[in-house]
């Protein structure tokens, strides 16, 4: 695993054999402003364009920022369109412990109007990786 980006709030690593980005937001995100969140996403988009991952594992367990509807739309227009362009396939998200932040994450992912990639939410990294690798189906995960 190679670290590609690290900031006060966010770290992105590249797992080349799996064509996978692993990112983690830390607990300091509860103090983050909207502009800082957008800046982090811009950095992430640059990396997505450069490395073209097929899969993403997002650790948002400690994520405390609430993604507003305007930012959700921005994500759809700026990140999800890049995912579609590069042939991105799946994202597994380890959900926030914070209820409102967790709800805003789900709403953001629902903004994916292209339906060009699959999204699933997990409490467990092992199960998330198994789903990304095609070892288990969503039916097996949720049943």
mmCIF file of N, CA and C in Angstrom:
data_model
loop_
_atom_site.group_PDB
_atom_site.id
_atom_site.type_symbol
_atom_site.label_atom_id
_atom_site.label_comp_id
_atom_site.label_asym_id
_atom_site.label_seq_id
_atom_site.Cartn_x
_atom_site.Cartn_y
_atom_site.Cartn_z
ATOM 1 N N UNK A 1 0.848 -1.169 0.000
ATOM 2 C CA UNK A 1 0.000 0.000 0.000
ATOM 3 C C UNK A 1 0.901 1.241 0.000
ATOM 4 N N UNK A 2 0.632 2.159 -0.929
ATOM 5 C CA UNK A 2 1.429 3.371 -1.073
ATOM 6 C C UNK A 2 0.575 4.581 -0.696
ATOM 7 N N UNK A 3 1.083 5.396 0.213
ATOM 8 C CA UNK A 3 0.354 6.608 0.586
ATOM 9 C C UNK A 3 0.515 7.655 -0.510
ATOM 10 N N UNK A 4 -0.602 8.165 -1.018
ATOM 11 C CA UNK A 4 -0.589 9.161 -2.086
ATOM 12 C C UNK A 4 -0.889 10.564 -1.584
ATOM 13 N N UNK A 5 -1.633 10.661 -0.499
ATOM 14 C CA UNK A 5 -2.073 11.968 0.004
ATOM 15 C C UNK A 5 -2.318 11.855 1.501
ATOM 16 N N UNK A 6 -1.879 12.879 2.227
ATOM 17 C CA UNK A 6 -2.186 12.932 3.656
ATOM 18 C C UNK A 6 -2.330 14.395 4.044
ATOM 19 N N UNK A 7 -3.417 14.691 4.722
ATOM 20 C CA UNK A 7 -3.673 16.045 5.195
ATOM 21 C C UNK A 7 -4.160 15.977 6.638
ATOM 22 N N UNK A 8 -4.586 17.096 7.131
ATOM 23 C CA UNK A 8 -5.110 17.189 8.498
ATOM 24 C C UNK A 8 -6.329 16.290 8.696
ATOM 25 N N UNK A 9 -7.110 16.073 7.615
ATOM 26 C CA UNK A 9 -8.384 15.364 7.713
ATOM 27 C C UNK A 9 -8.454 14.012 7.008
ATOM 28 N N UNK A 10 -7.556 13.761 6.077
ATOM 29 C CA UNK A 10 -7.819 12.762 5.040
ATOM 30 C C UNK A 10 -6.527 12.115 4.572
ATOM 31 N N UNK A 11 -6.571 10.802 4.372
ATOM 32 C CA UNK A 11 -5.424 10.064 3.845
ATOM 33 C C UNK A 11 -5.919 9.160 2.722
ATOM 34 N N UNK A 12 -5.133 9.088 1.639
ATOM 35 C CA UNK A 12 -5.466 8.221 0.505
ATOM 36 C C UNK A 12 -4.273 7.323 0.217
ATOM 37 N N UNK A 13 -4.532 6.019 0.106
ATOM 38 C CA UNK A 13 -3.493 5.044 -0.227
ATOM 39 C C UNK A 13 -3.902 4.278 -1.480
ATOM 40 N N UNK A 14 -2.903 3.765 -2.201
ATOM 41 C CA UNK A 14 -3.095 3.050 -3.454
ATOM 42 C C UNK A 14 -2.632 1.613 -3.277
ATOM 43 N N UNK A 15 -3.512 0.684 -3.583
ATOM 44 C CA UNK A 15 -3.176 -0.735 -3.594
ATOM 45 C C UNK A 15 -3.207 -1.169 -5.053
ATOM 46 N N UNK A 16 -2.063 -1.058 -5.722
ATOM 47 C CA UNK A 16 -1.981 -1.262 -7.170
ATOM 48 C C UNK A 16 -2.468 -2.631 -7.638
ATOM 49 N N UNK A 17 -2.068 -3.742 -7.000
ATOM 50 C CA UNK A 17 -2.514 -5.050 -7.508
ATOM 51 C C UNK A 17 -4.039 -5.198 -7.553
ATOM 52 N N UNK A 18 -4.723 -4.541 -6.620
ATOM 53 C CA UNK A 18 -6.188 -4.631 -6.567
ATOM 54 C C UNK A 18 -6.867 -3.477 -7.306
ATOM 55 N N UNK A 19 -6.066 -2.551 -7.858
ATOM 56 C CA UNK A 19 -6.590 -1.335 -8.498
ATOM 57 C C UNK A 19 -7.536 -0.610 -7.544
ATOM 58 N N UNK A 20 -7.090 -0.478 -6.285
ATOM 59 C CA UNK A 20 -7.955 0.001 -5.214
ATOM 60 C C UNK A 20 -7.368 1.213 -4.504
ATOM 61 N N UNK A 21 -8.209 2.214 -4.301
ATOM 62 C CA UNK A 21 -7.896 3.323 -3.406
ATOM 63 C C UNK A 21 -8.502 2.995 -2.050
ATOM 64 N N UNK A 22 -7.712 3.226 -1.015
ATOM 65 C CA UNK A 22 -8.213 3.139 0.353
ATOM 66 C C UNK A 22 -8.085 4.544 0.927
ATOM 67 N N UNK A 23 -9.193 5.107 1.372
ATOM 68 C CA UNK A 23 -9.100 6.415 2.011
ATOM 69 C C UNK A 23 -9.709 6.364 3.397
ATOM 70 N N UNK A 24 -9.216 7.267 4.240
ATOM 71 C CA UNK A 24 -9.732 7.356 5.606
ATOM 72 C C UNK A 24 -9.838 8.830 5.996
ATOM 73 N N UNK A 25 -10.996 9.175 6.520
ATOM 74 C CA UNK A 25 -11.208 10.490 7.121
ATOM 75 C C UNK A 25 -11.071 10.324 8.627
ATOM 76 N N UNK A 26 -10.443 11.294 9.294
ATOM 77 C CA UNK A 26 -10.263 11.174 10.741
ATOM 78 C C UNK A 26 -11.283 12.010 11.513
ATOM 79 N N UNK A 27 -11.199 11.933 12.832
ATOM 80 C CA UNK A 27 -12.180 12.587 13.695
ATOM 81 C C UNK A 27 -12.128 14.112 13.623
ATOM 82 N N UNK A 28 -11.038 14.668 13.123
ATOM 83 C CA UNK A 28 -10.944 16.128 13.008
ATOM 84 C C UNK A 28 -11.921 16.690 11.973
ATOM 85 N N UNK A 29 -12.514 15.823 11.167
ATOM 86 C CA UNK A 29 -13.470 16.286 10.157
ATOM 87 C C UNK A 29 -14.690 16.955 10.780
ATOM 88 N N UNK A 30 -14.955 16.703 12.046
ATOM 89 C CA UNK A 30 -16.098 17.365 12.689
ATOM 90 C C UNK A 30 -15.865 18.873 12.802
ATOM 91 N N UNK A 31 -14.606 19.312 12.680
ATOM 92 C CA UNK A 31 -14.265 20.741 12.725
ATOM 93 C C UNK A 31 -14.034 21.328 11.336
ATOM 94 N N UNK A 32 -14.194 20.538 10.311
ATOM 95 C CA UNK A 32 -13.899 20.948 8.944
ATOM 96 C C UNK A 32 -15.010 21.858 8.408
ATOM 97 N N UNK A 33 -14.629 22.853 7.606
ATOM 98 C CA UNK A 33 -15.633 23.690 6.951
ATOM 99 C C UNK A 33 -15.867 23.162 5.530
ATOM 100 N N UNK A 34 -16.915 23.640 4.895
ATOM 101 C CA UNK A 34 -17.290 23.161 3.561
ATOM 102 C C UNK A 34 -16.159 23.346 2.555
ATOM 103 N N UNK A 35 -15.483 24.481 2.607
ATOM 104 C CA UNK A 35 -14.392 24.753 1.670
ATOM 105 C C UNK A 35 -13.256 23.737 1.833
ATOM 106 N N UNK A 36 -12.952 23.381 3.060
ATOM 107 C CA UNK A 36 -11.897 22.391 3.304
ATOM 108 C C UNK A 36 -12.311 21.021 2.772
ATOM 109 N N UNK A 37 -13.569 20.653 2.950
ATOM 110 C CA UNK A 37 -14.049 19.368 2.428
ATOM 111 C C UNK A 37 -13.945 19.335 0.905
ATOM 112 N N UNK A 38 -14.363 20.409 0.249
ATOM 113 C CA UNK A 38 -14.266 20.493 -1.216
ATOM 114 C C UNK A 38 -12.802 20.415 -1.648
ATOM 115 N N UNK A 39 -11.904 21.087 -0.928
ATOM 116 C CA UNK A 39 -10.471 21.021 -1.254
ATOM 117 C C UNK A 39 -9.954 19.591 -1.165
ATOM 118 N N UNK A 40 -10.376 18.855 -0.138
ATOM 119 C CA UNK A 40 -9.966 17.452 -0.008
ATOM 120 C C UNK A 40 -10.504 16.628 -1.178
ATOM 121 N N UNK A 41 -11.741 16.887 -1.558
ATOM 122 C CA UNK A 41 -12.315 16.156 -2.695
ATOM 123 C C UNK A 41 -11.603 16.496 -3.995
ATOM 124 N N UNK A 42 -11.202 17.740 -4.171
ATOM 125 C CA UNK A 42 -10.448 18.117 -5.384
ATOM 126 C C UNK A 42 -9.122 17.356 -5.452
ATOM 127 N N UNK A 43 -8.444 17.246 -4.326
ATOM 128 C CA UNK A 43 -7.195 16.473 -4.280
ATOM 129 C C UNK A 43 -7.473 15.014 -4.628
ATOM 130 N N UNK A 44 -8.565 14.475 -4.095
ATOM 131 C CA UNK A 44 -8.945 13.090 -4.377
ATOM 132 C C UNK A 44 -9.261 12.906 -5.862
ATOM 133 N N UNK A 45 -9.976 13.834 -6.459
ATOM 134 C CA UNK A 45 -10.324 13.748 -7.883
ATOM 135 C C UNK A 45 -9.062 13.749 -8.742
ATOM 136 N N UNK A 46 -8.079 14.584 -8.399
ATOM 137 C CA UNK A 46 -6.807 14.584 -9.150
ATOM 138 C C UNK A 46 -6.154 13.200 -9.098
ATOM 139 N N UNK A 47 -6.171 12.577 -7.927
ATOM 140 C CA UNK A 47 -5.592 11.239 -7.783
ATOM 141 C C UNK A 47 -6.392 10.199 -8.562
ATOM 142 N N UNK A 48 -7.709 10.296 -8.532
ATOM 143 C CA UNK A 48 -8.559 9.365 -9.282
ATOM 144 C C UNK A 48 -8.247 9.461 -10.772
ATOM 145 N N UNK A 49 -8.104 10.668 -11.283
ATOM 146 C CA UNK A 49 -7.788 10.847 -12.708
ATOM 147 C C UNK A 49 -6.417 10.263 -13.044
ATOM 148 N N UNK A 50 -5.455 10.426 -12.146
ATOM 149 C CA UNK A 50 -4.098 9.943 -12.401
ATOM 150 C C UNK A 50 -3.996 8.419 -12.308
ATOM 151 N N UNK A 51 -4.554 7.818 -11.265
ATOM 152 C CA UNK A 51 -4.379 6.385 -11.010
ATOM 153 C C UNK A 51 -5.510 5.514 -11.553
ATOM 154 N N UNK A 52 -6.666 6.084 -11.778
ATOM 155 C CA UNK A 52 -7.829 5.388 -12.325
ATOM 156 C C UNK A 52 -8.156 4.073 -11.602
ATOM 157 N N UNK A 53 -8.436 4.165 -10.302
ATOM 158 C CA UNK A 53 -8.800 2.952 -9.556
ATOM 159 C C UNK A 53 -10.114 2.372 -10.064
ATOM 160 N N UNK A 54 -10.246 1.077 -9.954
ATOM 161 C CA UNK A 54 -11.517 0.421 -10.297
ATOM 162 C C UNK A 54 -12.391 0.263 -9.052
ATOM 163 N N UNK A 55 -11.734 0.311 -7.887
ATOM 164 C CA UNK A 55 -12.424 0.078 -6.623
ATOM 165 C C UNK A 55 -11.959 1.098 -5.580
ATOM 166 N N UNK A 56 -12.853 1.425 -4.659
ATOM 167 C CA UNK A 56 -12.508 2.312 -3.544
ATOM 168 C C UNK A 56 -13.070 1.720 -2.261
ATOM 169 N N UNK A 57 -12.248 1.737 -1.229
ATOM 170 C CA UNK A 57 -12.681 1.395 0.124
ATOM 171 C C UNK A 57 -12.540 2.666 0.944
ATOM 172 N N UNK A 58 -13.665 3.229 1.358
ATOM 173 C CA UNK A 58 -13.662 4.473 2.111
ATOM 174 C C UNK A 58 -13.956 4.238 3.575
ATOM 175 N N UNK A 59 -12.995 4.568 4.420
ATOM 176 C CA UNK A 59 -13.177 4.438 5.869
ATOM 177 C C UNK A 59 -13.675 5.778 6.400
ATOM 178 N N UNK A 60 -14.965 5.835 6.677
ATOM 179 C CA UNK A 60 -15.588 7.066 7.158
ATOM 180 C C UNK A 60 -16.124 6.892 8.582
ATOM 181 N N UNK A 61 -15.557 5.927 9.296
ATOM 182 C CA UNK A 61 -16.008 5.614 10.656
ATOM 183 C C UNK A 61 -15.909 6.840 11.567
ATOM 184 N N UNK A 62 -14.832 7.611 11.442
ATOM 185 C CA UNK A 62 -14.635 8.780 12.302
ATOM 186 C C UNK A 62 -15.040 10.089 11.627
ATOM 187 N N UNK A 63 -15.680 10.005 10.469
ATOM 188 C CA UNK A 63 -16.101 11.187 9.708
ATOM 189 C C UNK A 63 -17.180 11.934 10.481
ATOM 190 N N UNK A 64 -16.961 13.215 10.721
ATOM 191 C CA UNK A 64 -17.917 13.992 11.497
ATOM 192 C C UNK A 64 -18.517 15.171 10.760
ATOM 193 N N UNK A 65 -18.067 15.413 9.533
ATOM 194 C CA UNK A 65 -18.587 16.531 8.737
ATOM 195 C C UNK A 65 -19.943 16.145 8.152
ATOM 196 N N UNK A 66 -20.889 17.073 8.168
ATOM 197 C CA UNK A 66 -22.203 16.827 7.574
ATOM 198 C C UNK A 66 -22.201 17.404 6.165
ATOM 199 N N UNK A 67 -22.433 16.543 5.182
ATOM 200 C CA UNK A 67 -22.400 16.938 3.772
ATOM 201 C C UNK A 67 -23.758 17.544 3.410
ATOM 202 N N UNK A 68 -23.752 18.826 3.100
ATOM 203 C CA UNK A 68 -24.997 19.536 2.783
ATOM 204 C C UNK A 68 -25.502 19.144 1.392
ATOM 205 N N UNK A 69 -26.783 19.393 1.099
ATOM 206 C CA UNK A 69 -27.309 19.089 -0.240
ATOM 207 C C UNK A 69 -26.525 19.756 -1.372
ATOM 208 N N UNK A 70 -26.058 20.986 -1.179
ATOM 209 C CA UNK A 70 -25.263 21.651 -2.220
ATOM 210 C C UNK A 70 -23.963 20.902 -2.487
ATOM 211 N N UNK A 71 -23.318 20.444 -1.437
ATOM 212 C CA UNK A 71 -22.070 19.691 -1.612
ATOM 213 C C UNK A 71 -22.364 18.316 -2.201
ATOM 214 N N UNK A 72 -23.469 17.706 -1.827
ATOM 215 C CA UNK A 72 -23.857 16.425 -2.425
ATOM 216 C C UNK A 72 -23.984 16.568 -3.936
ATOM 217 N N UNK A 73 -24.595 17.650 -4.387
ATOM 218 C CA UNK A 73 -24.733 17.912 -5.822
ATOM 219 C C UNK A 73 -23.361 18.131 -6.459
ATOM 220 N N UNK A 74 -22.480 18.850 -5.763
ATOM 221 C CA UNK A 74 -21.126 19.089 -6.259
ATOM 222 C C UNK A 74 -20.399 17.753 -6.460
ATOM 223 N N UNK A 75 -20.536 16.850 -5.504
ATOM 224 C CA UNK A 75 -19.910 15.527 -5.603
ATOM 225 C C UNK A 75 -20.433 14.792 -6.834
ATOM 226 N N UNK A 76 -21.730 14.834 -7.061
ATOM 227 C CA UNK A 76 -22.311 14.177 -8.231
ATOM 228 C C UNK A 76 -21.733 14.751 -9.519
ATOM 229 N N UNK A 77 -21.639 16.054 -9.602
ATOM 230 C CA UNK A 77 -21.176 16.712 -10.823
ATOM 231 C C UNK A 77 -19.676 16.595 -11.035
ATOM 232 N N UNK A 78 -18.895 16.525 -9.971
ATOM 233 C CA UNK A 78 -17.442 16.581 -10.101
ATOM 234 C C UNK A 78 -16.713 15.273 -9.846
ATOM 235 N N UNK A 79 -17.174 14.465 -8.913
ATOM 236 C CA UNK A 79 -16.507 13.192 -8.630
ATOM 237 C C UNK A 79 -17.160 12.038 -9.372
ATOM 238 N N UNK A 80 -18.468 11.927 -9.277
ATOM 239 C CA UNK A 80 -19.144 10.782 -9.887
ATOM 240 C C UNK A 80 -19.005 10.780 -11.404
ATOM 241 N N UNK A 81 -18.915 11.953 -12.020
ATOM 242 C CA UNK A 81 -18.700 11.994 -13.475
ATOM 243 C C UNK A 81 -17.309 11.474 -13.825
ATOM 244 N N UNK A 82 -16.320 11.744 -12.978
ATOM 245 C CA UNK A 82 -14.968 11.211 -13.205
ATOM 246 C C UNK A 82 -14.982 9.695 -13.037
ATOM 247 N N UNK A 83 -15.678 9.198 -12.020
ATOM 248 C CA UNK A 83 -15.807 7.752 -11.849
ATOM 249 C C UNK A 83 -16.365 7.121 -13.124
ATOM 250 N N UNK A 84 -17.372 7.735 -13.692
ATOM 251 C CA UNK A 84 -17.981 7.200 -14.911
ATOM 252 C C UNK A 84 -16.979 7.218 -16.067
ATOM 253 N N UNK A 85 -16.225 8.291 -16.211
ATOM 254 C CA UNK A 85 -15.252 8.431 -17.299
ATOM 255 C C UNK A 85 -14.163 7.364 -17.254
ATOM 256 N N UNK A 86 -13.730 6.978 -16.063
ATOM 257 C CA UNK A 86 -12.596 6.052 -15.953
ATOM 258 C C UNK A 86 -13.014 4.585 -15.877
ATOM 259 N N UNK A 87 -14.304 4.307 -15.881
ATOM 260 C CA UNK A 87 -14.759 2.921 -15.795
ATOM 261 C C UNK A 87 -14.704 2.355 -14.389
ATOM 262 N N UNK A 88 -14.858 3.225 -13.414
ATOM 263 C CA UNK A 88 -14.874 2.840 -12.006
ATOM 264 C C UNK A 88 -16.012 1.847 -11.761
ATOM 265 N N UNK A 89 -15.789 0.853 -10.866
ATOM 266 C CA UNK A 89 -16.775 -0.215 -10.680
ATOM 267 C C UNK A 89 -17.507 -0.207 -9.341
ATOM 268 N N UNK A 90 -16.769 -0.135 -8.211
ATOM 269 C CA UNK A 90 -17.399 -0.320 -6.901
ATOM 270 C C UNK A 90 -16.765 0.562 -5.837
ATOM 271 N N UNK A 91 -17.614 1.011 -4.899
ATOM 272 C CA UNK A 91 -17.123 1.675 -3.697
ATOM 273 C C UNK A 91 -17.790 1.043 -2.481
ATOM 274 N N UNK A 92 -16.956 0.687 -1.513
ATOM 275 C CA UNK A 92 -17.426 0.157 -0.230
ATOM 276 C C UNK A 92 -17.101 1.206 0.823
ATOM 277 N N UNK A 93 -18.099 1.562 1.609
ATOM 278 C CA UNK A 93 -17.912 2.609 2.606
ATOM 279 C C UNK A 93 -18.145 2.043 4.001
ATOM 280 N N UNK A 94 -17.141 2.233 4.865
ATOM 281 C CA UNK A 94 -17.286 1.911 6.282
ATOM 282 C C UNK A 94 -17.920 3.134 6.921
ATOM 283 N N UNK A 95 -19.120 2.976 7.447
ATOM 284 C CA UNK A 95 -19.956 4.106 7.828
ATOM 285 C C UNK A 95 -19.554 4.793 9.125
ATOM 286 N N UNK A 96 -19.850 6.086 9.154
ATOM 287 C CA UNK A 96 -19.591 6.942 10.307
ATOM 288 C C UNK A 96 -20.400 6.493 11.518
ATOM 289 N N UNK A 97 -19.806 6.706 12.680
ATOM 290 C CA UNK A 97 -20.509 6.439 13.936
ATOM 291 C C UNK A 97 -21.512 7.546 14.244
ATOM 292 N N UNK A 98 -21.322 8.706 13.620
ATOM 293 C CA UNK A 98 -22.201 9.859 13.829
ATOM 294 C C UNK A 98 -23.429 9.726 12.939
ATOM 295 N N UNK A 99 -24.623 9.734 13.520
ATOM 296 C CA UNK A 99 -25.845 9.493 12.753
ATOM 297 C C UNK A 99 -26.051 10.496 11.628
ATOM 298 N N UNK A 100 -25.963 11.790 11.910
ATOM 299 C CA UNK A 100 -26.242 12.799 10.885
ATOM 300 C C UNK A 100 -25.187 12.743 9.783
ATOM 301 N N UNK A 101 -23.926 12.584 10.149
ATOM 302 C CA UNK A 101 -22.867 12.455 9.144
ATOM 303 C C UNK A 101 -23.099 11.212 8.293
ATOM 304 N N UNK A 102 -23.472 10.120 8.930
ATOM 305 C CA UNK A 102 -23.753 8.867 8.220
ATOM 306 C C UNK A 102 -24.895 9.047 7.224
ATOM 307 N N UNK A 103 -25.956 9.698 7.646
ATOM 308 C CA UNK A 103 -27.091 9.957 6.766
ATOM 309 C C UNK A 103 -26.672 10.819 5.579
ATOM 310 N N UNK A 104 -25.835 11.826 5.815
ATOM 311 C CA UNK A 104 -25.398 12.694 4.719
ATOM 312 C C UNK A 104 -24.506 11.942 3.736
ATOM 313 N N UNK A 105 -23.743 10.965 4.211
ATOM 314 C CA UNK A 105 -22.925 10.128 3.320
ATOM 315 C C UNK A 105 -23.842 9.311 2.411
ATOM 316 N N UNK A 106 -24.850 8.676 2.996
ATOM 317 C CA UNK A 106 -25.794 7.884 2.197
ATOM 318 C C UNK A 106 -26.504 8.747 1.165
ATOM 319 N N UNK A 107 -26.932 9.936 1.565
ATOM 320 C CA UNK A 107 -27.608 10.832 0.627
ATOM 321 C C UNK A 107 -26.678 11.251 -0.501
ATOM 322 N N UNK A 108 -25.413 11.477 -0.187
ATOM 323 C CA UNK A 108 -24.440 11.834 -1.221
ATOM 324 C C UNK A 108 -24.309 10.714 -2.240
ATOM 325 N N UNK A 109 -24.193 9.489 -1.766
ATOM 326 C CA UNK A 109 -24.030 8.361 -2.684
ATOM 327 C C UNK A 109 -25.284 8.150 -3.525
ATOM 328 N N UNK A 110 -26.438 8.508 -3.003
ATOM 329 C CA UNK A 110 -27.681 8.400 -3.769
ATOM 330 C C UNK A 110 -27.745 9.418 -4.898
ATOM 331 N N UNK A 111 -26.871 10.431 -4.872
ATOM 332 C CA UNK A 111 -26.814 11.432 -5.942
ATOM 333 C C UNK A 111 -26.211 10.854 -7.219
ATOM 334 N N UNK A 112 -25.645 9.659 -7.162
ATOM 335 C CA UNK A 112 -25.054 9.026 -8.341
ATOM 336 C C UNK A 112 -26.158 8.709 -9.350
ATOM 337 N N UNK A 113 -26.426 9.654 -10.212
ATOM 338 C CA UNK A 113 -27.507 9.485 -11.186
ATOM 339 C C UNK A 113 -27.101 8.622 -12.374
ATOM 340 N N UNK A 114 -25.812 8.468 -12.582
ATOM 341 C CA UNK A 114 -25.341 7.685 -13.731
ATOM 342 C C UNK A 114 -25.516 6.188 -13.506
ATOM 343 N N UNK A 115 -25.578 5.772 -12.254
ATOM 344 C CA UNK A 115 -25.630 4.347 -11.907
ATOM 345 C C UNK A 115 -24.514 3.562 -12.589
ATOM 346 N N UNK A 116 -23.368 4.226 -12.788
ATOM 347 C CA UNK A 116 -22.253 3.588 -13.482
ATOM 348 C C UNK A 116 -21.369 2.760 -12.553
ATOM 349 N N UNK A 117 -21.598 2.842 -11.249
ATOM 350 C CA UNK A 117 -20.822 2.047 -10.302
ATOM 351 C C UNK A 117 -21.723 1.615 -9.156
ATOM 352 N N UNK A 118 -21.277 0.589 -8.437
ATOM 353 C CA UNK A 118 -22.029 0.054 -7.299
ATOM 354 C C UNK A 118 -21.510 0.647 -5.993
ATOM 355 N N UNK A 119 -22.425 0.854 -5.068
ATOM 356 C CA UNK A 119 -22.089 1.365 -3.739
ATOM 357 C C UNK A 119 -22.673 0.435 -2.690
ATOM 358 N N UNK A 120 -21.892 0.161 -1.650
ATOM 359 C CA UNK A 120 -22.403 -0.618 -0.523
ATOM 360 C C UNK A 120 -21.796 -0.060 0.762
ATOM 361 N N UNK A 121 -22.542 -0.197 1.841
ATOM 362 C CA UNK A 121 -22.142 0.327 3.146
ATOM 363 C C UNK A 121 -21.877 -0.835 4.097
ATOM 364 N N UNK A 122 -20.811 -0.692 4.886
ATOM 365 C CA UNK A 122 -20.367 -1.780 5.755
ATOM 366 C C UNK A 122 -19.984 -1.260 7.131
ATOM 367 N N UNK A 123 -19.984 -2.173 8.092
ATOM 368 C CA UNK A 123 -19.476 -1.893 9.434
ATOM 369 C C UNK A 123 -18.126 -2.569 9.635
ATOM 370 N N UNK A 124 -17.725 -3.414 8.696
ATOM 371 C CA UNK A 124 -16.592 -4.306 8.861
ATOM 372 C C UNK A 124 -15.714 -4.258 7.603
ATOM 373 N N UNK A 125 -14.423 -3.939 7.775
ATOM 374 C CA UNK A 125 -13.516 -3.823 6.630
ATOM 375 C C UNK A 125 -13.324 -5.156 5.911
ATOM 376 N N UNK A 126 -13.257 -6.246 6.651
ATOM 377 C CA UNK A 126 -13.050 -7.556 6.029
ATOM 378 C C UNK A 126 -14.183 -7.877 5.050
ATOM 379 N N UNK A 127 -15.416 -7.644 5.456
ATOM 380 C CA UNK A 127 -16.563 -7.909 4.588
ATOM 381 C C UNK A 127 -16.575 -6.941 3.401
ATOM 382 N N UNK A 128 -16.205 -5.691 3.638
ATOM 383 C CA UNK A 128 -16.152 -4.699 2.557
ATOM 384 C C UNK A 128 -15.144 -5.124 1.494
ATOM 385 N N UNK A 129 -13.970 -5.564 1.926
ATOM 386 C CA UNK A 129 -12.953 -6.011 0.965
ATOM 387 C C UNK A 129 -13.413 -7.265 0.218
ATOM 388 N N UNK A 130 -14.070 -8.174 0.917
ATOM 389 C CA UNK A 130 -14.573 -9.391 0.261
ATOM 390 C C UNK A 130 -15.578 -9.029 -0.831
ATOM 391 N N UNK A 131 -16.442 -8.054 -0.564
ATOM 392 C CA UNK A 131 -17.411 -7.615 -1.581
ATOM 393 C C UNK A 131 -16.705 -6.948 -2.756
ATOM 394 N N UNK A 132 -15.729 -6.091 -2.469
ATOM 395 C CA UNK A 132 -14.988 -5.430 -3.546
ATOM 396 C C UNK A 132 -14.272 -6.442 -4.431
ATOM 397 N N UNK A 133 -13.759 -7.497 -3.828
ATOM 398 C CA UNK A 133 -13.024 -8.530 -4.567
ATOM 399 C C UNK A 133 -13.941 -9.545 -5.234
ATOM 400 N N UNK A 134 -15.245 -9.413 -5.041
ATOM 401 C CA UNK A 134 -16.198 -10.333 -5.662
ATOM 402 C C UNK A 134 -16.319 -11.668 -4.960
ATOM 403 N N UNK A 135 -15.825 -11.751 -3.733
ATOM 404 C CA UNK A 135 -15.882 -13.009 -2.979
ATOM 405 C C UNK A 135 -17.232 -13.230 -2.311
ATOM 406 N N UNK A 136 -17.976 -12.138 -2.079
ATOM 407 C CA UNK A 136 -19.332 -12.236 -1.533
ATOM 408 C C UNK A 136 -20.229 -11.266 -2.292
ATOM 409 N N UNK A 137 -21.496 -11.611 -2.376
ATOM 410 C CA UNK A 137 -22.475 -10.734 -3.024
ATOM 411 C C UNK A 137 -23.123 -9.836 -1.975
ATOM 412 N N UNK A 138 -23.802 -8.809 -2.441
ATOM 413 C CA UNK A 138 -24.532 -7.951 -1.503
ATOM 414 C C UNK A 138 -25.613 -8.729 -0.777
ATOM 415 N N UNK A 139 -26.196 -9.684 -1.454
ATOM 416 C CA UNK A 139 -27.215 -10.526 -0.810
ATOM 417 C C UNK A 139 -26.606 -11.236 0.402
ATOM 418 N N UNK A 140 -25.398 -11.771 0.232
ATOM 419 C CA UNK A 140 -24.729 -12.453 1.344
ATOM 420 C C UNK A 140 -24.363 -11.473 2.459
ATOM 421 N N UNK A 141 -24.017 -10.254 2.078
ATOM 422 C CA UNK A 141 -23.628 -9.240 3.050
ATOM 423 C C UNK A 141 -24.811 -8.820 3.905
ATOM 424 N N UNK A 142 -25.949 -8.565 3.269
ATOM 425 C CA UNK A 142 -27.094 -7.987 3.968
ATOM 426 C C UNK A 142 -28.065 -9.012 4.531
ATOM 427 N N UNK A 143 -27.881 -10.275 4.241
ATOM 428 C CA UNK A 143 -28.792 -11.305 4.767
ATOM 429 C C UNK A 143 -28.182 -12.037 5.937
#
